[in-house]
XYZ file of C-alpha atoms in Angstrom:
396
model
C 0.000 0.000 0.000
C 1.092 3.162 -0.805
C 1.040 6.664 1.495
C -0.290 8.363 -1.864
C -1.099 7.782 -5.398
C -0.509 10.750 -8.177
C -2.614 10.077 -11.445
C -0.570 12.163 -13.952
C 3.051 12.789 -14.493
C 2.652 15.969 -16.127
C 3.099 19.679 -14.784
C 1.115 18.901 -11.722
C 1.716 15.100 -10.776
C 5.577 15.154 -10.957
C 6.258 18.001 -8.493
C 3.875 17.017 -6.348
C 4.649 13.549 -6.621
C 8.317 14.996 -5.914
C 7.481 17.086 -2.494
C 5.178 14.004 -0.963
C 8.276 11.720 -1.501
C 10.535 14.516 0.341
C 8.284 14.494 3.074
C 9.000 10.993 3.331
C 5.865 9.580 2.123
C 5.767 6.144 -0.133
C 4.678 7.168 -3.800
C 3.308 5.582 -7.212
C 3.137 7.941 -9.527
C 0.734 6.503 -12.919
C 1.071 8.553 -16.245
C -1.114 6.971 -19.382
C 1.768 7.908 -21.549
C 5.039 6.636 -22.418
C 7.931 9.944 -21.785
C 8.841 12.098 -23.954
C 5.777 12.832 -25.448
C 4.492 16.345 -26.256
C 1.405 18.240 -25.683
C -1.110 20.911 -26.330
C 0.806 23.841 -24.012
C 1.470 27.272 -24.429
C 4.792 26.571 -22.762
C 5.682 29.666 -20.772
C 6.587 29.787 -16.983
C 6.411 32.919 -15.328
C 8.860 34.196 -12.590
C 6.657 32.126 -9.354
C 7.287 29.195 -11.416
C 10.652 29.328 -12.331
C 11.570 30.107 -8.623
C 9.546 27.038 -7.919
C 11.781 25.246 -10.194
C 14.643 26.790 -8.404
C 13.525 25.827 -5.020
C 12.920 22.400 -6.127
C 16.735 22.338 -7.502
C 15.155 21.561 -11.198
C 15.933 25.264 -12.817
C 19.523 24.020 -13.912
C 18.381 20.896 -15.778
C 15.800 23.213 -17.907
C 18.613 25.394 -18.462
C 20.797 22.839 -19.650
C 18.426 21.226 -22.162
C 18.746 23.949 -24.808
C 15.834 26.476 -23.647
C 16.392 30.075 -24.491
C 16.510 32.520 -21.684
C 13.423 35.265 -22.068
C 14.336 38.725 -20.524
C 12.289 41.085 -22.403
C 8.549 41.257 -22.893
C 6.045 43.492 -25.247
C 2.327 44.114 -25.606
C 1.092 46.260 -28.111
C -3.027 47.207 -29.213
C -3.822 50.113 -31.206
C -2.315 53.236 -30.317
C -0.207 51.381 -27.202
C 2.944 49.597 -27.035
C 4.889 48.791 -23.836
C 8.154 47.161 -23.618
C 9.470 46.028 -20.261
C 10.137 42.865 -18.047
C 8.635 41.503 -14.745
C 10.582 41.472 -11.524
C 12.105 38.853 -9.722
C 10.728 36.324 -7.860
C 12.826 34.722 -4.666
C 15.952 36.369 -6.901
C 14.539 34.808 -10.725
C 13.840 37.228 -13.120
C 14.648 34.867 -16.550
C 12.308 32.895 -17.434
C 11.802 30.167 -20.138
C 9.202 28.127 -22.478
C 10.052 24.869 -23.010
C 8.780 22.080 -24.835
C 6.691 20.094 -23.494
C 8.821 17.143 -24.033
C 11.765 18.647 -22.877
C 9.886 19.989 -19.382
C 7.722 17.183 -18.313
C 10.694 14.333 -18.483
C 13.089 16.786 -15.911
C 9.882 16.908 -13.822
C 9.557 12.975 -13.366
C 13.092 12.330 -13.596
C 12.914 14.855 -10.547
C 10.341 12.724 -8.161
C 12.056 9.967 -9.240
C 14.910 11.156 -7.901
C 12.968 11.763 -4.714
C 12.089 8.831 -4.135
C 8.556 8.010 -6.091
C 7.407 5.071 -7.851
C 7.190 6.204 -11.537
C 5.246 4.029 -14.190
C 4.364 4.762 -17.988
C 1.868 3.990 -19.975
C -0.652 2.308 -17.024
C -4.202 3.859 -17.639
C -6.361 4.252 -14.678
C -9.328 3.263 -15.576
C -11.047 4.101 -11.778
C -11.294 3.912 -8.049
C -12.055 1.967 -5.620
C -14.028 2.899 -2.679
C -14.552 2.128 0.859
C -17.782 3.042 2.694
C -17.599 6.739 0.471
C -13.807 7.044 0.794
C -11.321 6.784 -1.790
C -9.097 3.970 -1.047
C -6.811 3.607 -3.849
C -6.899 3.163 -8.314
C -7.718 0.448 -10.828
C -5.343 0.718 -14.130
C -3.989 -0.830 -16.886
C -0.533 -1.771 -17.104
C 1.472 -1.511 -19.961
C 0.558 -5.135 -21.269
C -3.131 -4.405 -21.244
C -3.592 -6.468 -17.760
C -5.881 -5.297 -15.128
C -4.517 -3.848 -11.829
C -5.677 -2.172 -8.355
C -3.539 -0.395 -6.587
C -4.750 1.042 -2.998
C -3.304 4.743 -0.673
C -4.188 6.617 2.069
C -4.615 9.835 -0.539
C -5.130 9.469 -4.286
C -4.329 13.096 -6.295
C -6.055 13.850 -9.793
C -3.759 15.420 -11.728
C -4.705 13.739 -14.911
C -6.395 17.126 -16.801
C -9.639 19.160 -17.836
C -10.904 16.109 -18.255
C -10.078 14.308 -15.119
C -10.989 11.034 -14.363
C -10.038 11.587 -10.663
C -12.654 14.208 -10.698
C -15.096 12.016 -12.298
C -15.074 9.397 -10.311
C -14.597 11.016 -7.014
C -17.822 13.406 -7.882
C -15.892 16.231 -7.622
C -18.681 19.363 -8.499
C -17.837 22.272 -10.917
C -17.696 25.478 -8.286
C -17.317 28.246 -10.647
C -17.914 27.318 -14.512
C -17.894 30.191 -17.009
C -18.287 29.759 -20.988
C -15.203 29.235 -23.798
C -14.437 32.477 -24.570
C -11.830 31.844 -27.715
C -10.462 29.125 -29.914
C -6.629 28.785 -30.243
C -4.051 27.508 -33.198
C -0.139 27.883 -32.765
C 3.014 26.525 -34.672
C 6.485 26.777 -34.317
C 8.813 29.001 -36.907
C 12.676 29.092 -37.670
C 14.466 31.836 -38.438
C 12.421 34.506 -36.192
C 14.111 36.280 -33.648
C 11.745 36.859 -30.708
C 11.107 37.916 -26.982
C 7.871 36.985 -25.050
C 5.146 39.078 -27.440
C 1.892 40.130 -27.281
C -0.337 41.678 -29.717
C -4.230 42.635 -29.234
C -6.752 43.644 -31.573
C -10.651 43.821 -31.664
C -11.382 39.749 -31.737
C -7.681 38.529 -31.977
C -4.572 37.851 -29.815
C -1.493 36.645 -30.672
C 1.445 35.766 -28.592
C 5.101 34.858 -29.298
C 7.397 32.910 -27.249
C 11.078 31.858 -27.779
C 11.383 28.071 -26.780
C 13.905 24.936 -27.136
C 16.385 24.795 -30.352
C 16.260 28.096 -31.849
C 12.412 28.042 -32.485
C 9.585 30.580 -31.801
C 5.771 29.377 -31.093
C 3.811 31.827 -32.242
C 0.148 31.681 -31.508
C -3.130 32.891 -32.441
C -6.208 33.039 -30.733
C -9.716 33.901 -31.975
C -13.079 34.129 -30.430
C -15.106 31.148 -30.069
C -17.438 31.530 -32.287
C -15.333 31.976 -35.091
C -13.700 27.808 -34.157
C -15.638 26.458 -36.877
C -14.589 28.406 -39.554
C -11.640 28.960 -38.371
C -10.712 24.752 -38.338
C -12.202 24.832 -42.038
C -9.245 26.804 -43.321
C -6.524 26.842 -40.259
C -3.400 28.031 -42.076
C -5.498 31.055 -43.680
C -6.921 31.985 -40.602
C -3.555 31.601 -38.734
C -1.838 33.513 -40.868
C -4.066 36.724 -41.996
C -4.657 36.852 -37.699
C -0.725 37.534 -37.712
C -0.889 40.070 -40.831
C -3.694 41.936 -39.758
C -3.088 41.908 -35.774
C 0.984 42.274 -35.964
C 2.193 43.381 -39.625
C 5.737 43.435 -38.256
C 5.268 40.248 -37.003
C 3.804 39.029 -40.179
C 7.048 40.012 -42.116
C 9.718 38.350 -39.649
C 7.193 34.912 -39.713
C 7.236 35.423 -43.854
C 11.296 35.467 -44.175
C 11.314 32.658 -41.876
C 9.952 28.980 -41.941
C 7.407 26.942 -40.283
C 8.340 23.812 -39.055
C 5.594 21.499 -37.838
C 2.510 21.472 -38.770
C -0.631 24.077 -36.779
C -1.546 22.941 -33.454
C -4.563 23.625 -31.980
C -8.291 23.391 -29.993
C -11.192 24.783 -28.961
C -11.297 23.271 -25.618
C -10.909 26.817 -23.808
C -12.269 25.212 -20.758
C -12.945 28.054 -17.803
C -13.881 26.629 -14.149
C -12.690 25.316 -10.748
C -13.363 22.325 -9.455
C -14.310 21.408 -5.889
C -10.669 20.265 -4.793
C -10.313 17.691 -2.201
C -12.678 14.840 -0.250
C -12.096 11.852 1.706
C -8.923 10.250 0.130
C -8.898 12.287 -3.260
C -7.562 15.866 -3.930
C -7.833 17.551 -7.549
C -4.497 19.662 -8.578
C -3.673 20.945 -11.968
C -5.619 21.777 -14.819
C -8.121 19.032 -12.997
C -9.088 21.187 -10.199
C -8.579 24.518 -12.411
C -8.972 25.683 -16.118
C -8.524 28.713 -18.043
C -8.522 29.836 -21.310
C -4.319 29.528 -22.326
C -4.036 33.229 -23.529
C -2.996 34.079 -20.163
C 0.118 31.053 -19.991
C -0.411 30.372 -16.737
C -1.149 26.751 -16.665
C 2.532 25.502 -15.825
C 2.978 27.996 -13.036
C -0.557 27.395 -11.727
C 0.181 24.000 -11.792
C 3.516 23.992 -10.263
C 2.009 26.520 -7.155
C -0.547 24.057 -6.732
C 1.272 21.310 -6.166
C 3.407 23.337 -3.492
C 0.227 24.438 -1.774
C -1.104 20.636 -1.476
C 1.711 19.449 0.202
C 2.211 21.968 2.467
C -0.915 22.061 3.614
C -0.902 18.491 4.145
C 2.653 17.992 6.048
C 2.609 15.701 8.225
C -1.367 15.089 8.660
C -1.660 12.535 5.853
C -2.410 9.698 8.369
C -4.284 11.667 10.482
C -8.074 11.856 9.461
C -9.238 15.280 10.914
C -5.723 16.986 9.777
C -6.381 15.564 6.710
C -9.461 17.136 6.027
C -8.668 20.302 7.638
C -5.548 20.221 5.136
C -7.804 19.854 2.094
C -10.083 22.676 3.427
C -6.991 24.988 3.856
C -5.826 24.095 0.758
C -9.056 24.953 -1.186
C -9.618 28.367 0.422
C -5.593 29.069 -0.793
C -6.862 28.138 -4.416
C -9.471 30.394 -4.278
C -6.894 33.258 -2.863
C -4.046 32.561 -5.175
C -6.093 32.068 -8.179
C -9.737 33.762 -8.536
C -8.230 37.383 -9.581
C -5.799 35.870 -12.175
C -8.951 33.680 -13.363
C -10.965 36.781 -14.072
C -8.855 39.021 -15.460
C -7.713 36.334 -18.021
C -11.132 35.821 -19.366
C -11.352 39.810 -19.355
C -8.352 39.475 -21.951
C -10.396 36.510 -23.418
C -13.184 38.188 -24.694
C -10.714 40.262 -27.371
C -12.305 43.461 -26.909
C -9.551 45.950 -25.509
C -11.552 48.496 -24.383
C -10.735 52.322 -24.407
C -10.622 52.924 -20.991
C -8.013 50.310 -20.882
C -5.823 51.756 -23.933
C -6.243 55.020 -22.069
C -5.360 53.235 -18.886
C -2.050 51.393 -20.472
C -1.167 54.884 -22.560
C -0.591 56.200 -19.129
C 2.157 53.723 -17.858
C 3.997 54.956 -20.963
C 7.103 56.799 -20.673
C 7.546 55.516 -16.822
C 9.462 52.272 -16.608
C 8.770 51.432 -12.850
C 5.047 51.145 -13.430
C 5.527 49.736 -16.730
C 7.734 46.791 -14.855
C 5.260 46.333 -12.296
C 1.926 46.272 -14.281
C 3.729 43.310 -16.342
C 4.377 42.155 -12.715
C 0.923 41.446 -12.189
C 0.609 39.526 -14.979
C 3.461 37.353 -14.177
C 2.886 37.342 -10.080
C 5.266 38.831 -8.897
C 3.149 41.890 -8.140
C -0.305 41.304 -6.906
C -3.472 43.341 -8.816
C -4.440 44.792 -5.271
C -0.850 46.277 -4.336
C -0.412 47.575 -8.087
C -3.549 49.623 -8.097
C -3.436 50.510 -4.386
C 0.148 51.953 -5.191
C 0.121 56.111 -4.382
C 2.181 57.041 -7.360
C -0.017 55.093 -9.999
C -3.179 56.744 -8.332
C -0.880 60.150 -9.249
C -0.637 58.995 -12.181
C -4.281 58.247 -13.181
C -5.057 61.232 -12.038
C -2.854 63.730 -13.609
């Protein structure tokens, strides 16, 4: 029997995975997948997460497979452009994109290292139950056979479409609509920083990631998916020409090479996040629409919360669920603002209160630093706004 079980080796499952195993805890960790494999991801960690990864004593492995360094970021609309950079978290101020099969590998390689029980390609198919409590998994292994495993806590972190969640009843808490549809590639050839570029009912965002290459990514509102996966490359590209001309050129002297990724599976909710022997992290317990890039550091700050909250009260039924409680409020505190303001940014109507609002940072690095601050973390919404010399500023 196992302390805890982690369905899902991605983002979420690995580090926290990871941390139970340095608490000393006994840990299988199941991913349906066989490593490296890639993913639908918009890549980008912001400065919480890469301290995470510092903290954790991953950051150097990321580094050393191959992933460009981003120190510079720009958003531009009509009439606005702001160039700047975020600052530090815990002493991190670089941050980086990777690949999906370059970041999730140095994730499990790192609870392996811990300590956990890592296996591929096992499907968990459900779980089992003991008068209302979760008691442990059924799975596949990688032969097809049938196979139970049983733990004192069993962790969803196995996606939008959780299984965990599922099966353990877990209730949608706050559930808003898809607000856009997304399609990205990757390009050689185009020299990039972290972009961003906003018109009336587009978005598109650049990123520098592994081996020289640059996603770039488009975004669209949702009703426009259908036609939009009718003719993807047209779309794709006239969204670039007509949102970011510059853009457009540097893309049309370079070359594209993979093919367009994409979905309309902007999923926006939380999930109730914990119950007697299950607990949601990840993109399980939390979804929102990608134009934002937070799902990596989400992820990775969710983990951390978990398993602090936890400590040492696994084995201990009321600290348990006190844990879980403590750990649900947090979600709610770390995560509601950022969830609102990204589907404000989702519905790809800049408004002209907040051109007029942006026009004013211009010309004043400080504020310019901090406002992309809050987008990263490093600078909460309530002390930006709250801060005397920006009130100074809106008002002169």
């Amino acid at each position: 029997m196992y302390d805890v079980i982690v369905v899902g080796a991605r983002c979420a499952g690995s580090p926290a995975a990871m941390l139970f195993a340095r608490q000393g805890y006994r840990v299988l960790l199941l991913e349906k997948v066989q490593f490296p494999q890639d993913k639908l991801s918009s890549h980008y960690i912001h400065q919480p997460g890469v301290a995470l990864l510092g903290k954790w004593g991953l950051l150097e492995d990321l580094r050393q497979a191959g992933c460009r360094p981003i120190d510079h970021i720009s958003y531009e609309s009509a009439g606005v452009r702001l160039d700047g950079w975020s600052l530090p978290v815990d002493g991190h101020r670089i941050t980086y994109a990777p690949r999906r099969f370059v970041l999730d590998p140095i994730l499990a390689a790192g609870a392996v290292a811990a300590g956990v029980e890592f296996r591929e390609n096992c499907t968990v198919s459900g779980l089992l139950f003991e008068d209302d409590r979760v008691v442990g998994v059924r799975y596949k292994t990688p032969s097809g056979a049938e196979a139970t495993e049983r733990a004192r806590l069993v962790v969803g972190a196995d996606g939008m479409r959780s299984l965990v969640a599922r099966e353990a009843g877990a209730k949608f808490v706050i559930e808003d609509p898809r607000m856009t549809c997304t399609y990205y590639s990757y390009w050689e050839g185009v020299p990039a920083h972290f972009e961003q570029y906003e018109r009336l009912d587009r978005w598109i965002g650049v990123i520098p990631t592994n081996n020289d290459l640059t996603l770039v990514m488009t975004y669209f509102p949702q009703r426009e998916f259908h036609k939009v996966r009718a003719d993807v490359e047209t779309a794709y590209l006239e969204a670039v020409r007509t949102t970011a001309p510059e853009l457009h050129d540097r893309i049309s002297a370079g070359r594209r090479v993979e093919q367009l990724y994409g979905t309309g599976h902007q999923e926006n909710f939380f999930r109730k996040a914990g119950g007697p022997g299950w607990a949601l992290i990840g993109d399980a317990v939390h979804h929102k629409d990608s134009i934002a890039a937070r799902g990596i550091t989400d992820a990775f700050v969710q983990a951390e919360l978990l398993t602090e909250h936890i400590g040492d009260q696994l084995h201990d039924e009321a600290g348990l669920k006190a844990a879980l409680k403590r750990y649900e409020s947090d979600l709610d505190g770390h995560f509601y603002d950022f969830y609102r303001s990204t589907l404000n940014v989702a519905e790809l109507k800049p408004t002209e209160e907040r051109t007029a609002f942006l026009q004013s940072l211009v010309g004043n690095q400080e504020l310019i630093d901090r406002y992309f601050s809050t987008l990263s973390g490093a600078c909460s919404l309530e002390d930006f706004y709250n801060d005397d010399l920006l009130a100074a500023l809106v008002q002169s």
